[in-house]
Amino acid sequence: MADLANKYPQNVTGRYFVDDQCIDCDLCRETAPANFTRNDDGGHSYVHKQPESPEEEALCKEAKEGCPVEAIGD
């Protein structure tokens, strides 16, 4: 389960976040590319845009549920 205390500082403020358990697997970026992006220097994903539509919300939820290390929190 993702821990708010361990979220990456690059995450924009809002409901969804990625914490330091991220293994850079690319699943969230492929599932919700409008919302998740990669920190190339750190080798991890983070939320660069919070969902702004029901479709984006559904994709972020799908990414959270599919994360193999549960690094996405809400």
mmCIF file of N, CA, C and O in Angstrom:
data_model
loop_
_atom_site.group_PDB
_atom_site.id
_atom_site.type_symbol
_atom_site.label_atom_id
_atom_site.label_comp_id
_atom_site.label_asym_id
_atom_site.label_seq_id
_atom_site.Cartn_x
_atom_site.Cartn_y
_atom_site.Cartn_z
ATOM 1 N N MET A 1 0.839 -1.180 0.000
ATOM 2 C CA MET A 1 0.000 0.000 0.000
ATOM 3 C C MET A 1 0.885 1.245 0.000
ATOM 4 O O MET A 1 1.829 1.343 0.763
ATOM 5 N N ALA A 2 0.583 2.173 -0.885
ATOM 6 C CA ALA A 2 1.354 3.408 -0.995
ATOM 7 C C ALA A 2 1.234 4.228 0.291
ATOM 8 O O ALA A 2 0.192 4.271 0.927
ATOM 9 N N ASP A 3 2.338 4.874 0.644
ATOM 10 C CA ASP A 3 2.413 5.655 1.874
ATOM 11 C C ASP A 3 2.601 7.129 1.537
ATOM 12 O O ASP A 3 3.604 7.508 0.917
ATOM 13 N N LEU A 4 1.654 7.946 1.955
ATOM 14 C CA LEU A 4 1.701 9.381 1.686
ATOM 15 C C LEU A 4 2.989 10.011 2.203
ATOM 16 O O LEU A 4 3.540 10.929 1.579
ATOM 17 N N ALA A 5 3.507 9.499 3.305
ATOM 18 C CA ALA A 5 4.738 10.044 3.885
ATOM 19 C C ALA A 5 5.952 9.797 2.993
ATOM 20 O O ALA A 5 6.971 10.490 3.104
ATOM 21 N N ASN A 6 5.858 8.815 2.086
ATOM 22 C CA ASN A 6 6.974 8.456 1.215
ATOM 23 C C ASN A 6 6.737 8.834 -0.247
ATOM 24 O O ASN A 6 7.419 8.323 -1.134
ATOM 25 N N LYS A 7 5.770 9.723 -0.506
ATOM 26 C CA LYS A 7 5.481 10.087 -1.900
ATOM 27 C C LYS A 7 6.623 10.925 -2.469
ATOM 28 O O LYS A 7 7.310 11.650 -1.749
ATOM 29 N N TYR A 8 6.821 10.795 -3.772
ATOM 30 C CA TYR A 8 7.848 11.578 -4.449
ATOM 31 C C TYR A 8 7.438 13.045 -4.496
ATOM 32 O O TYR A 8 6.259 13.361 -4.720
ATOM 33 N N PRO A 9 8.390 13.953 -4.316
ATOM 34 C CA PRO A 9 8.060 15.384 -4.304
ATOM 35 C C PRO A 9 7.579 15.910 -5.660
ATOM 36 O O PRO A 9 6.941 16.952 -5.714
ATOM 37 N N GLN A 10 7.849 15.194 -6.740
ATOM 38 C CA GLN A 10 7.417 15.642 -8.071
ATOM 39 C C GLN A 10 5.910 15.516 -8.279
ATOM 40 O O GLN A 10 5.361 16.125 -9.196
ATOM 41 N N ASN A 11 5.227 14.696 -7.475
ATOM 42 C CA ASN A 11 3.783 14.544 -7.617
ATOM 43 C C ASN A 11 3.087 15.888 -7.457
ATOM 44 O O ASN A 11 3.392 16.639 -6.536
ATOM 45 N N VAL A 12 2.151 16.183 -8.359
ATOM 46 C CA VAL A 12 1.357 17.394 -8.186
ATOM 47 C C VAL A 12 0.359 17.163 -7.052
ATOM 48 O O VAL A 12 -0.026 16.029 -6.768
ATOM 49 N N THR A 13 -0.048 18.232 -6.424
ATOM 50 C CA THR A 13 -0.990 18.154 -5.309
ATOM 51 C C THR A 13 -2.325 17.603 -5.803
ATOM 52 O O THR A 13 -2.811 17.987 -6.867
ATOM 53 N N GLY A 14 -2.883 16.708 -5.019
ATOM 54 C CA GLY A 14 -4.181 16.137 -5.356
ATOM 55 C C GLY A 14 -4.326 14.738 -4.814
ATOM 56 O O GLY A 14 -3.523 14.271 -4.006
ATOM 57 N N ARG A 15 -5.342 14.068 -5.269
ATOM 58 C CA ARG A 15 -5.721 12.765 -4.746
ATOM 59 C C ARG A 15 -4.678 11.685 -4.996
ATOM 60 O O ARG A 15 -4.333 10.927 -4.103
ATOM 61 N N TYR A 16 -4.193 11.566 -6.215
ATOM 62 C CA TYR A 16 -3.282 10.477 -6.575
ATOM 63 C C TYR A 16 -1.827 10.868 -6.378
ATOM 64 O O TYR A 16 -1.452 12.023 -6.555
ATOM 65 N N PHE A 17 -1.009 9.882 -6.026
ATOM 66 C CA PHE A 17 0.427 10.100 -5.859
ATOM 67 C C PHE A 17 1.159 8.779 -6.063
ATOM 68 O O PHE A 17 0.553 7.707 -6.020
ATOM 69 N N VAL A 18 2.464 8.867 -6.309
ATOM 70 C CA VAL A 18 3.333 7.698 -6.413
ATOM 71 C C VAL A 18 4.371 7.823 -5.308
ATOM 72 O O VAL A 18 4.936 8.891 -5.100
ATOM 73 N N ASP A 19 4.618 6.706 -4.600
ATOM 74 C CA ASP A 19 5.611 6.760 -3.527
ATOM 75 C C ASP A 19 6.889 6.032 -3.922
ATOM 76 O O ASP A 19 7.038 5.560 -5.055
ATOM 77 N N ASP A 20 7.817 5.947 -2.973
ATOM 78 C CA ASP A 20 9.157 5.427 -3.263
ATOM 79 C C ASP A 20 9.245 3.913 -3.462
ATOM 80 O O ASP A 20 10.328 3.369 -3.618
ATOM 81 N N GLN A 21 8.103 3.234 -3.503
ATOM 82 C CA GLN A 21 8.105 1.808 -3.826
ATOM 83 C C GLN A 21 8.128 1.557 -5.336
ATOM 84 O O GLN A 21 8.301 0.428 -5.780
ATOM 85 N N CYS A 22 7.947 2.604 -6.129
ATOM 86 C CA CYS A 22 7.872 2.490 -7.590
ATOM 87 C C CYS A 22 9.115 1.805 -8.150
ATOM 88 O O CYS A 22 10.244 2.157 -7.817
ATOM 89 N N ILE A 23 8.887 0.825 -9.029
ATOM 90 C CA ILE A 23 9.983 0.084 -9.665
ATOM 91 C C ILE A 23 10.151 0.472 -11.139
ATOM 92 O O ILE A 23 10.839 -0.201 -11.885
ATOM 93 N N ASP A 24 9.485 1.546 -11.555
ATOM 94 C CA ASP A 24 9.622 2.070 -12.922
ATOM 95 C C ASP A 24 9.196 1.050 -13.976
ATOM 96 O O ASP A 24 9.838 0.915 -15.004
ATOM 97 N N CYS A 25 8.093 0.353 -13.716
ATOM 98 C CA CYS A 25 7.647 -0.706 -14.632
ATOM 99 C C CYS A 25 6.919 -0.178 -15.869
ATOM 100 O O CYS A 25 6.725 -0.907 -16.821
ATOM 101 N N ASP A 26 6.468 1.071 -15.834
ATOM 102 C CA ASP A 26 5.812 1.730 -16.959
ATOM 103 C C ASP A 26 4.312 1.452 -17.055
ATOM 104 O O ASP A 26 3.641 2.003 -17.909
ATOM 105 N N LEU A 27 3.740 0.616 -16.204
ATOM 106 C CA LEU A 27 2.322 0.284 -16.309
ATOM 107 C C LEU A 27 1.439 1.517 -16.167
ATOM 108 O O LEU A 27 0.540 1.735 -16.980
ATOM 109 N N CYS A 28 1.694 2.342 -15.176
ATOM 110 C CA CYS A 28 0.840 3.522 -14.978
ATOM 111 C C CYS A 28 0.969 4.502 -16.131
ATOM 112 O O CYS A 28 -0.008 5.104 -16.555
ATOM 113 N N ARG A 29 2.165 4.657 -16.663
ATOM 114 C CA ARG A 29 2.376 5.584 -17.777
ATOM 115 C C ARG A 29 1.692 5.088 -19.044
ATOM 116 O O ARG A 29 1.236 5.896 -19.853
ATOM 117 N N GLU A 30 1.621 3.791 -19.210
ATOM 118 C CA GLU A 30 0.920 3.243 -20.375
ATOM 119 C C GLU A 30 -0.590 3.281 -20.179
ATOM 120 O O GLU A 30 -1.326 3.492 -21.130
ATOM 121 N N THR A 31 -1.043 3.073 -18.943
ATOM 122 C CA THR A 31 -2.476 3.041 -18.649
ATOM 123 C C THR A 31 -3.081 4.439 -18.652
ATOM 124 O O THR A 31 -4.156 4.649 -19.211
ATOM 125 N N ALA A 32 -2.403 5.381 -18.022
ATOM 126 C CA ALA A 32 -2.919 6.750 -17.901
ATOM 127 C C ALA A 32 -1.819 7.758 -18.260
ATOM 128 O O ALA A 32 -1.316 8.489 -17.411
ATOM 129 N N PRO A 33 -1.430 7.801 -19.533
ATOM 130 C CA PRO A 33 -0.314 8.657 -19.939
ATOM 131 C C PRO A 33 -0.566 10.153 -19.754
ATOM 132 O O PRO A 33 0.383 10.923 -19.654
ATOM 133 N N ALA A 34 -1.805 10.562 -19.684
ATOM 134 C CA ALA A 34 -2.097 11.977 -19.464
ATOM 135 C C ALA A 34 -1.820 12.391 -18.023
ATOM 136 O O ALA A 34 -1.692 13.581 -17.735
ATOM 137 N N ASN A 35 -1.714 11.413 -17.123
ATOM 138 C CA ASN A 35 -1.593 11.712 -15.703
ATOM 139 C C ASN A 35 -0.267 11.304 -15.069
ATOM 140 O O ASN A 35 0.167 11.916 -14.100
ATOM 141 N N PHE A 36 0.345 10.266 -15.595
ATOM 142 C CA PHE A 36 1.604 9.782 -15.029
ATOM 143 C C PHE A 36 2.739 10.020 -16.013
ATOM 144 O O PHE A 36 2.556 9.894 -17.222
ATOM 145 N N THR A 37 3.894 10.358 -15.502
ATOM 146 C CA THR A 37 5.075 10.527 -16.333
ATOM 147 C C THR A 37 6.273 9.973 -15.580
ATOM 148 O O THR A 37 6.154 9.564 -14.430
ATOM 149 N N ARG A 38 7.432 9.975 -16.244
ATOM 150 C CA ARG A 38 8.637 9.371 -15.675
ATOM 151 C C ARG A 38 9.635 10.441 -15.260
ATOM 152 O O ARG A 38 9.850 11.415 -15.971
ATOM 153 N N ASN A 39 10.242 10.231 -14.122
ATOM 154 C CA ASN A 39 11.385 11.037 -13.706
ATOM 155 C C ASN A 39 12.607 10.290 -14.214
ATOM 156 O O ASN A 39 12.974 9.247 -13.672
ATOM 157 N N ASP A 40 13.204 10.784 -15.285
ATOM 158 C CA ASP A 40 14.323 10.090 -15.909
ATOM 159 C C ASP A 40 15.550 10.013 -14.997
ATOM 160 O O ASP A 40 16.275 9.028 -15.015
ATOM 161 N N ASP A 41 15.774 11.043 -14.211
ATOM 162 C CA ASP A 41 16.933 11.040 -13.312
ATOM 163 C C ASP A 41 16.759 10.042 -12.174
ATOM 164 O O ASP A 41 17.699 9.357 -11.792
ATOM 165 N N GLY A 42 15.538 9.973 -11.623
ATOM 166 C CA GLY A 42 15.294 9.097 -10.481
ATOM 167 C C GLY A 42 14.838 7.700 -10.851
ATOM 168 O O GLY A 42 14.850 6.798 -10.017
ATOM 169 N N GLY A 43 14.424 7.511 -12.103
ATOM 170 C CA GLY A 43 13.966 6.191 -12.535
ATOM 171 C C GLY A 43 12.687 5.756 -11.849
ATOM 172 O O GLY A 43 12.576 4.641 -11.355
ATOM 173 N N HIS A 44 11.697 6.643 -11.824
ATOM 174 C CA HIS A 44 10.398 6.312 -11.240
ATOM 175 C C HIS A 44 9.309 7.157 -11.900
ATOM 176 O O HIS A 44 9.601 8.142 -12.572
ATOM 177 N N SER A 45 8.089 6.743 -11.680
ATOM 178 C CA SER A 45 6.935 7.497 -12.175
ATOM 179 C C SER A 45 6.432 8.445 -11.100
ATOM 180 O O SER A 45 6.731 8.272 -9.922
ATOM 181 N N TYR A 46 5.645 9.419 -11.538
ATOM 182 C CA TYR A 46 4.954 10.301 -10.606
ATOM 183 C C TYR A 46 3.735 10.886 -11.306
ATOM 184 O O TYR A 46 3.607 10.799 -12.529
ATOM 185 N N VAL A 47 2.833 11.470 -10.539
ATOM 186 C CA VAL A 47 1.626 12.082 -11.089
ATOM 187 C C VAL A 47 1.964 13.514 -11.487
ATOM 188 O O VAL A 47 2.307 14.331 -10.640
ATOM 189 N N HIS A 48 1.886 13.793 -12.786
ATOM 190 C CA HIS A 48 2.171 15.148 -13.247
ATOM 191 C C HIS A 48 0.901 15.931 -13.518
ATOM 192 O O HIS A 48 0.942 17.148 -13.685
ATOM 193 N N LYS A 49 -0.251 15.254 -13.529
ATOM 194 C CA LYS A 49 -1.546 15.920 -13.707
ATOM 195 C C LYS A 49 -2.615 15.064 -13.042
ATOM 196 O O LYS A 49 -2.731 13.883 -13.343
ATOM 197 N N GLN A 50 -3.367 15.655 -12.146
ATOM 198 C CA GLN A 50 -4.465 14.943 -11.507
ATOM 199 C C GLN A 50 -5.594 14.752 -12.527
ATOM 200 O O GLN A 50 -5.731 15.557 -13.462
ATOM 201 N N PRO A 51 -6.390 13.692 -12.365
ATOM 202 C CA PRO A 51 -7.486 13.454 -13.324
ATOM 203 C C PRO A 51 -8.490 14.608 -13.324
ATOM 204 O O PRO A 51 -8.832 15.139 -12.269
ATOM 205 N N GLU A 52 -8.928 14.984 -14.533
ATOM 206 C CA GLU A 52 -9.857 16.098 -14.698
ATOM 207 C C GLU A 52 -11.158 15.682 -15.373
ATOM 208 O O GLU A 52 -11.981 16.540 -15.692
ATOM 209 N N SER A 53 -11.319 14.388 -15.612
ATOM 210 C CA SER A 53 -12.546 13.906 -16.243
ATOM 211 C C SER A 53 -12.840 12.508 -15.693
ATOM 212 O O SER A 53 -11.947 11.854 -15.134
ATOM 213 N N PRO A 54 -14.055 12.035 -15.869
ATOM 214 C CA PRO A 54 -14.377 10.673 -15.425
ATOM 215 C C PRO A 54 -13.493 9.624 -16.114
ATOM 216 O O PRO A 54 -13.115 8.631 -15.494
ATOM 217 N N GLU A 55 -13.135 9.880 -17.365
ATOM 218 C CA GLU A 55 -12.289 8.939 -18.096
ATOM 219 C C GLU A 55 -10.891 8.877 -17.484
ATOM 220 O O GLU A 55 -10.339 7.790 -17.278
ATOM 221 N N GLU A 56 -10.313 10.051 -17.201
ATOM 222 C CA GLU A 56 -8.993 10.078 -16.578
ATOM 223 C C GLU A 56 -9.036 9.473 -15.180
ATOM 224 O O GLU A 56 -8.114 8.771 -14.775
ATOM 225 N N GLU A 57 -10.103 9.730 -14.447
ATOM 226 C CA GLU A 57 -10.263 9.149 -13.109
ATOM 227 C C GLU A 57 -10.273 7.624 -13.199
ATOM 228 O O GLU A 57 -9.604 6.939 -12.420
ATOM 229 N N ALA A 58 -11.006 7.086 -14.158
ATOM 230 C CA ALA A 58 -11.088 5.638 -14.335
ATOM 231 C C ALA A 58 -9.722 5.054 -14.694
ATOM 232 O O ALA A 58 -9.350 3.980 -14.200
ATOM 233 N N LEU A 59 -8.963 5.750 -15.539
ATOM 234 C CA LEU A 59 -7.642 5.261 -15.930
ATOM 235 C C LEU A 59 -6.654 5.325 -14.763
ATOM 236 O O LEU A 59 -5.832 4.416 -14.593
ATOM 237 N N CYS A 60 -6.735 6.365 -13.947
ATOM 238 C CA CYS A 60 -5.863 6.448 -12.766
ATOM 239 C C CYS A 60 -6.197 5.336 -11.775
ATOM 240 O O CYS A 60 -5.299 4.730 -11.186
ATOM 241 N N LYS A 61 -7.466 5.070 -11.609
ATOM 242 C CA LYS A 61 -7.886 3.978 -10.720
ATOM 243 C C LYS A 61 -7.383 2.641 -11.255
ATOM 244 O O LYS A 61 -6.892 1.806 -10.498
ATOM 245 N N GLU A 62 -7.480 2.448 -12.559
ATOM 246 C CA GLU A 62 -6.985 1.220 -13.185
ATOM 247 C C GLU A 62 -5.476 1.082 -12.977
ATOM 248 O O GLU A 62 -4.968 -0.007 -12.671
ATOM 249 N N ALA A 63 -4.745 2.181 -13.141
ATOM 250 C CA ALA A 63 -3.300 2.156 -12.927
ATOM 251 C C ALA A 63 -2.981 1.808 -11.477
ATOM 252 O O ALA A 63 -2.080 1.005 -11.202
ATOM 253 N N LYS A 64 -3.711 2.386 -10.543
ATOM 254 C CA LYS A 64 -3.500 2.103 -9.118
ATOM 255 C C LYS A 64 -3.740 0.632 -8.826
ATOM 256 O O LYS A 64 -2.943 -0.024 -8.150
ATOM 257 N N GLU A 65 -4.833 0.107 -9.333
ATOM 258 C CA GLU A 65 -5.177 -1.294 -9.075
ATOM 259 C C GLU A 65 -4.203 -2.254 -9.737
ATOM 260 O O GLU A 65 -3.976 -3.346 -9.251
ATOM 261 N N GLY A 66 -3.602 -1.835 -10.862
ATOM 262 C CA GLY A 66 -2.687 -2.708 -11.585
ATOM 263 C C GLY A 66 -1.233 -2.608 -11.146
ATOM 264 O O GLY A 66 -0.413 -3.436 -11.543
ATOM 265 N N CYS A 67 -0.906 -1.625 -10.339
ATOM 266 C CA CYS A 67 0.486 -1.417 -9.921
ATOM 267 C C CYS A 67 0.999 -2.652 -9.193
ATOM 268 O O CYS A 67 0.450 -3.048 -8.165
ATOM 269 N N PRO A 68 2.078 -3.276 -9.693
ATOM 270 C CA PRO A 68 2.546 -4.533 -9.109
ATOM 271 C C PRO A 68 3.163 -4.387 -7.714
ATOM 272 O O PRO A 68 3.255 -5.382 -6.986
ATOM 273 N N VAL A 69 3.541 -3.178 -7.334
ATOM 274 C CA VAL A 69 4.152 -2.987 -6.001
ATOM 275 C C VAL A 69 3.317 -2.034 -5.136
ATOM 276 O O VAL A 69 3.766 -1.605 -4.078
ATOM 277 N N GLU A 70 2.107 -1.708 -5.590
ATOM 278 C CA GLU A 70 1.200 -0.833 -4.851
ATOM 279 C C GLU A 70 1.835 0.503 -4.492
ATOM 280 O O GLU A 70 1.720 0.985 -3.367
ATOM 281 N N ALA A 71 2.534 1.100 -5.464
ATOM 282 C CA ALA A 71 3.216 2.375 -5.235
ATOM 283 C C ALA A 71 2.324 3.587 -5.512
ATOM 284 O O ALA A 71 2.707 4.702 -5.243
ATOM 285 N N ILE A 72 1.114 3.358 -6.036
ATOM 286 C CA ILE A 72 0.196 4.455 -6.344
ATOM 287 C C ILE A 72 -0.838 4.525 -5.229
ATOM 288 O O ILE A 72 -1.474 3.538 -4.879
ATOM 289 N N GLY A 73 -0.975 5.721 -4.701
ATOM 290 C CA GLY A 73 -1.953 5.922 -3.629
ATOM 291 C C GLY A 73 -2.999 6.944 -4.011
ATOM 292 O O GLY A 73 -2.836 7.707 -4.939
ATOM 293 N N ASP A 74 -4.076 6.910 -3.249
ATOM 294 C CA ASP A 74 -5.137 7.923 -3.395
ATOM 295 C C ASP A 74 -5.712 8.208 -2.030
ATOM 296 O O ASP A 74 -6.753 8.462 -1.740
#
